[in-house]
């Protein structure tokens, strides 16, 4: 698609956040029946994917200042897949450095096998130092551990025998079966230039996140608070790909600015539709949407159905 052309919303693919963090209302959101109902609602509304987040060991101080729990991502996605087998299963994101890469590879491979090849594996280095400490992982090694883990996962999925000397493990000849018929795409999370280079070198997609300028003063990643900001960064991503001689396209997954995912879920259809068209023209291929303030599963499903009618299926 030529840069600057404005496609309609049907060009964009949508992924819906499954609220596996809502431990404040467990009967509504984090039971097997709840995940099944919500995954089916996402599929019925036209969402192509469903995503979950990853926090295996958050500490109390972080939770008290806005942090959250989350169900184990691969297990939650397996329950979603059983109820909605057409739904793409996405980790958004999975902190690979927390885990031995062979364990991660086996878990993702198992989910890929049982779902019929529906997994998109979104990964990142992680940012929560306290969680690294709890899990016994060196926070300062996280980027090296992430690169190593991505390479080991790919090798475990594609090679007959994997022999590798890792930073904290040694494989003298590991095998993993069955081998996947379709490899899970690996999407790299993060706004930094390092994350962009990692996406070009090791990934199949890039997953940046909105970052207001006020927050950017305290955080190293550059601000991302407008579509123009995003278009500039996607241009930089393409330049990095060109410089590296990469020919394969990269998916870009982002969240709309015109939809307050952590508020009431209200939106103006014309403004959101226009923004989605502009994002698609800039190179975004997937949009993530969440309804984090629903008070019940019924309300959540109603909001999902309305958004599906207004936006997802409106093109």
PDB file of N, CA and C in Angstrom, residues 200-236:
ATOM      1  N   UNK A 200      13.954  -5.970  13.885  1.00  0.00           N
ATOM      2  CA  UNK A 200      14.491  -6.135  12.533  1.00  0.00           C
ATOM      3  C   UNK A 200      15.356  -7.388  12.438  1.00  0.00           C
ATOM      4  N   UNK A 201      16.199  -7.599  13.438  1.00  0.00           N
ATOM      5  CA  UNK A 201      17.171  -8.684  13.379  1.00  0.00           C
ATOM      6  C   UNK A 201      16.587 -10.044  13.754  1.00  0.00           C
ATOM      7  N   UNK A 202      15.633 -10.054  14.702  1.00  0.00           N
ATOM      8  CA  UNK A 202      15.205 -11.334  15.269  1.00  0.00           C
ATOM      9  C   UNK A 202      13.699 -11.549  15.227  1.00  0.00           C
ATOM     10  N   UNK A 203      12.925 -10.538  14.875  1.00  0.00           N
ATOM     11  CA  UNK A 203      11.489 -10.644  15.029  1.00  0.00           C
ATOM     12  C   UNK A 203      10.709 -10.675  13.731  1.00  0.00           C
ATOM     13  N   UNK A 204       9.395 -10.834  13.904  1.00  0.00           N
ATOM     14  CA  UNK A 204       8.442 -10.782  12.801  1.00  0.00           C
ATOM     15  C   UNK A 204       7.504  -9.590  12.953  1.00  0.00           C
ATOM     16  N   UNK A 205       7.627  -8.872  14.053  1.00  0.00           N
ATOM     17  CA  UNK A 205       6.783  -7.717  14.288  1.00  0.00           C
ATOM     18  C   UNK A 205       7.360  -6.859  15.386  1.00  0.00           C
ATOM     19  N   UNK A 206       6.842  -5.629  15.481  1.00  0.00           N
ATOM     20  CA  UNK A 206       7.267  -4.664  16.493  1.00  0.00           C
ATOM     21  C   UNK A 206       6.033  -4.195  17.247  1.00  0.00           C
ATOM     22  N   UNK A 207       6.140  -4.133  18.580  1.00  0.00           N
ATOM     23  CA  UNK A 207       5.016  -3.759  19.437  1.00  0.00           C
ATOM     24  C   UNK A 207       5.442  -2.592  20.325  1.00  0.00           C
ATOM     25  N   UNK A 208       5.356  -1.360  19.829  1.00  0.00           N
ATOM     26  CA  UNK A 208       5.589  -0.200  20.686  1.00  0.00           C
ATOM     27  C   UNK A 208       4.343   0.083  21.526  1.00  0.00           C
ATOM     28  N   UNK A 209       4.433   1.075  22.407  1.00  0.00           N
ATOM     29  CA  UNK A 209       3.296   1.404  23.257  1.00  0.00           C
ATOM     30  C   UNK A 209       3.176   2.918  23.395  1.00  0.00           C
ATOM     31  N   UNK A 210       1.968   3.426  23.579  1.00  0.00           N
ATOM     32  CA  UNK A 210       1.804   4.864  23.789  1.00  0.00           C
ATOM     33  C   UNK A 210       2.626   5.334  24.992  1.00  0.00           C
ATOM     34  N   UNK A 211       3.276   6.468  24.824  1.00  0.00           N
ATOM     35  CA  UNK A 211       4.148   6.988  25.882  1.00  0.00           C
ATOM     36  C   UNK A 211       4.058   8.511  25.878  1.00  0.00           C
ATOM     37  N   UNK A 212       3.275   9.106  26.799  1.00  0.00           N
ATOM     38  CA  UNK A 212       3.140  10.561  26.830  1.00  0.00           C
ATOM     39  C   UNK A 212       4.479  11.246  27.070  1.00  0.00           C
ATOM     40  N   UNK A 213       4.587  12.459  26.557  1.00  0.00           N
ATOM     41  CA  UNK A 213       5.845  13.197  26.710  1.00  0.00           C
ATOM     42  C   UNK A 213       6.210  13.427  28.170  1.00  0.00           C
ATOM     43  N   UNK A 214       5.200  13.614  29.019  1.00  0.00           N
ATOM     44  CA  UNK A 214       5.480  13.816  30.441  1.00  0.00           C
ATOM     45  C   UNK A 214       6.158  12.581  31.034  1.00  0.00           C
ATOM     46  N   UNK A 215       5.688  11.393  30.633  1.00  0.00           N
ATOM     47  CA  UNK A 215       6.304  10.156  31.123  1.00  0.00           C
ATOM     48  C   UNK A 215       7.666   9.938  30.486  1.00  0.00           C
ATOM     49  N   UNK A 216       7.819  10.384  29.238  1.00  0.00           N
ATOM     50  CA  UNK A 216       9.083  10.175  28.535  1.00  0.00           C
ATOM     51  C   UNK A 216      10.243  10.899  29.193  1.00  0.00           C
ATOM     52  N   UNK A 217       9.940  11.951  29.980  1.00  0.00           N
ATOM     53  CA  UNK A 217      11.007  12.660  30.678  1.00  0.00           C
ATOM     54  C   UNK A 217      11.648  11.772  31.738  1.00  0.00           C
ATOM     55  N   UNK A 218      10.849  10.893  32.304  1.00  0.00           N
ATOM     56  CA  UNK A 218      11.361   9.999  33.335  1.00  0.00           C
ATOM     57  C   UNK A 218      11.822   8.667  32.773  1.00  0.00           C
ATOM     58  N   UNK A 219      11.282   8.278  31.622  1.00  0.00           N
ATOM     59  CA  UNK A 219      11.619   7.002  31.007  1.00  0.00           C
ATOM     60  C   UNK A 219      12.488   7.235  29.779  1.00  0.00           C
ATOM     61  N   UNK A 220      13.352   6.303  29.483  1.00  0.00           N
ATOM     62  CA  UNK A 220      14.264   6.476  28.357  1.00  0.00           C
ATOM     63  C   UNK A 220      13.601   6.380  26.993  1.00  0.00           C
ATOM     64  N   UNK A 221      12.594   5.501  26.782  1.00  0.00           N
ATOM     65  CA  UNK A 221      12.000   5.417  25.449  1.00  0.00           C
ATOM     66  C   UNK A 221      11.431   6.753  24.993  1.00  0.00           C
ATOM     67  N   UNK A 222      11.520   7.061  23.706  1.00  0.00           N
ATOM     68  CA  UNK A 222      11.021   8.335  23.199  1.00  0.00           C
ATOM     69  C   UNK A 222       9.503   8.425  23.309  1.00  0.00           C
ATOM     70  N   UNK A 223       8.969   9.645  23.323  1.00  0.00           N
ATOM     71  CA  UNK A 223       7.515   9.798  23.441  1.00  0.00           C
ATOM     72  C   UNK A 223       6.785   9.273  22.211  1.00  0.00           C
ATOM     73  N   UNK A 224       5.610   8.735  22.474  1.00  0.00           N
ATOM     74  CA  UNK A 224       4.703   8.309  21.409  1.00  0.00           C
ATOM     75  C   UNK A 224       3.295   8.687  21.866  1.00  0.00           C
ATOM     76  N   UNK A 225       2.832   9.866  21.456  1.00  0.00           N
ATOM     77  CA  UNK A 225       1.504  10.295  21.890  1.00  0.00           C
ATOM     78  C   UNK A 225       0.640  10.814  20.753  1.00  0.00           C
ATOM     79  N   UNK A 226       1.139  10.747  19.523  1.00  0.00           N
ATOM     80  CA  UNK A 226       0.338  11.126  18.362  1.00  0.00           C
ATOM     81  C   UNK A 226       0.623  10.163  17.216  1.00  0.00           C
ATOM     82  N   UNK A 227      -0.273  10.158  16.246  1.00  0.00           N
ATOM     83  CA  UNK A 227      -0.039   9.332  15.064  1.00  0.00           C
ATOM     84  C   UNK A 227       1.210   9.796  14.324  1.00  0.00           C
ATOM     85  N   UNK A 228       1.457  11.104  14.319  1.00  0.00           N
ATOM     86  CA  UNK A 228       2.674  11.605  13.674  1.00  0.00           C
ATOM     87  C   UNK A 228       3.929  11.059  14.352  1.00  0.00           C
ATOM     88  N   UNK A 229       3.932  11.024  15.696  1.00  0.00           N
ATOM     89  CA  UNK A 229       5.057  10.424  16.415  1.00  0.00           C
ATOM     90  C   UNK A 229       5.260   8.982  15.964  1.00  0.00           C
ATOM     91  N   UNK A 230       4.160   8.255  15.891  1.00  0.00           N
ATOM     92  CA  UNK A 230       4.229   6.842  15.523  1.00  0.00           C
ATOM     93  C   UNK A 230       4.738   6.670  14.096  1.00  0.00           C
ATOM     94  N   UNK A 231       4.260   7.514  13.182  1.00  0.00           N
ATOM     95  CA  UNK A 231       4.692   7.421  11.786  1.00  0.00           C
ATOM     96  C   UNK A 231       6.193   7.652  11.667  1.00  0.00           C
ATOM     97  N   UNK A 232       6.715   8.602  12.446  1.00  0.00           N
ATOM     98  CA  UNK A 232       8.161   8.852  12.435  1.00  0.00           C
ATOM     99  C   UNK A 232       8.915   7.611  12.887  1.00  0.00           C
ATOM    100  N   UNK A 233       8.444   6.989  13.958  1.00  0.00           N
ATOM    101  CA  UNK A 233       9.136   5.811  14.480  1.00  0.00           C
ATOM    102  C   UNK A 233       9.038   4.631  13.509  1.00  0.00           C
ATOM    103  N   UNK A 234       7.901   4.476  12.856  1.00  0.00           N
ATOM    104  CA  UNK A 234       7.789   3.396  11.867  1.00  0.00           C
ATOM    105  C   UNK A 234       8.724   3.666  10.690  1.00  0.00           C
ATOM    106  N   UNK A 235       8.868   4.938  10.308  1.00  0.00           N
ATOM    107  CA  UNK A 235       9.841   5.285   9.273  1.00  0.00           C
ATOM    108  C   UNK A 235      11.256   4.907   9.684  1.00  0.00           C
ATOM    109  N   UNK A 236      11.586   5.123  10.956  1.00  0.00           N
ATOM    110  CA  UNK A 236      12.904   4.734  11.461  1.00  0.00           C
ATOM    111  C   UNK A 236      13.053   3.212  11.441  1.00  0.00           C
TER     112      UNK A 236
END
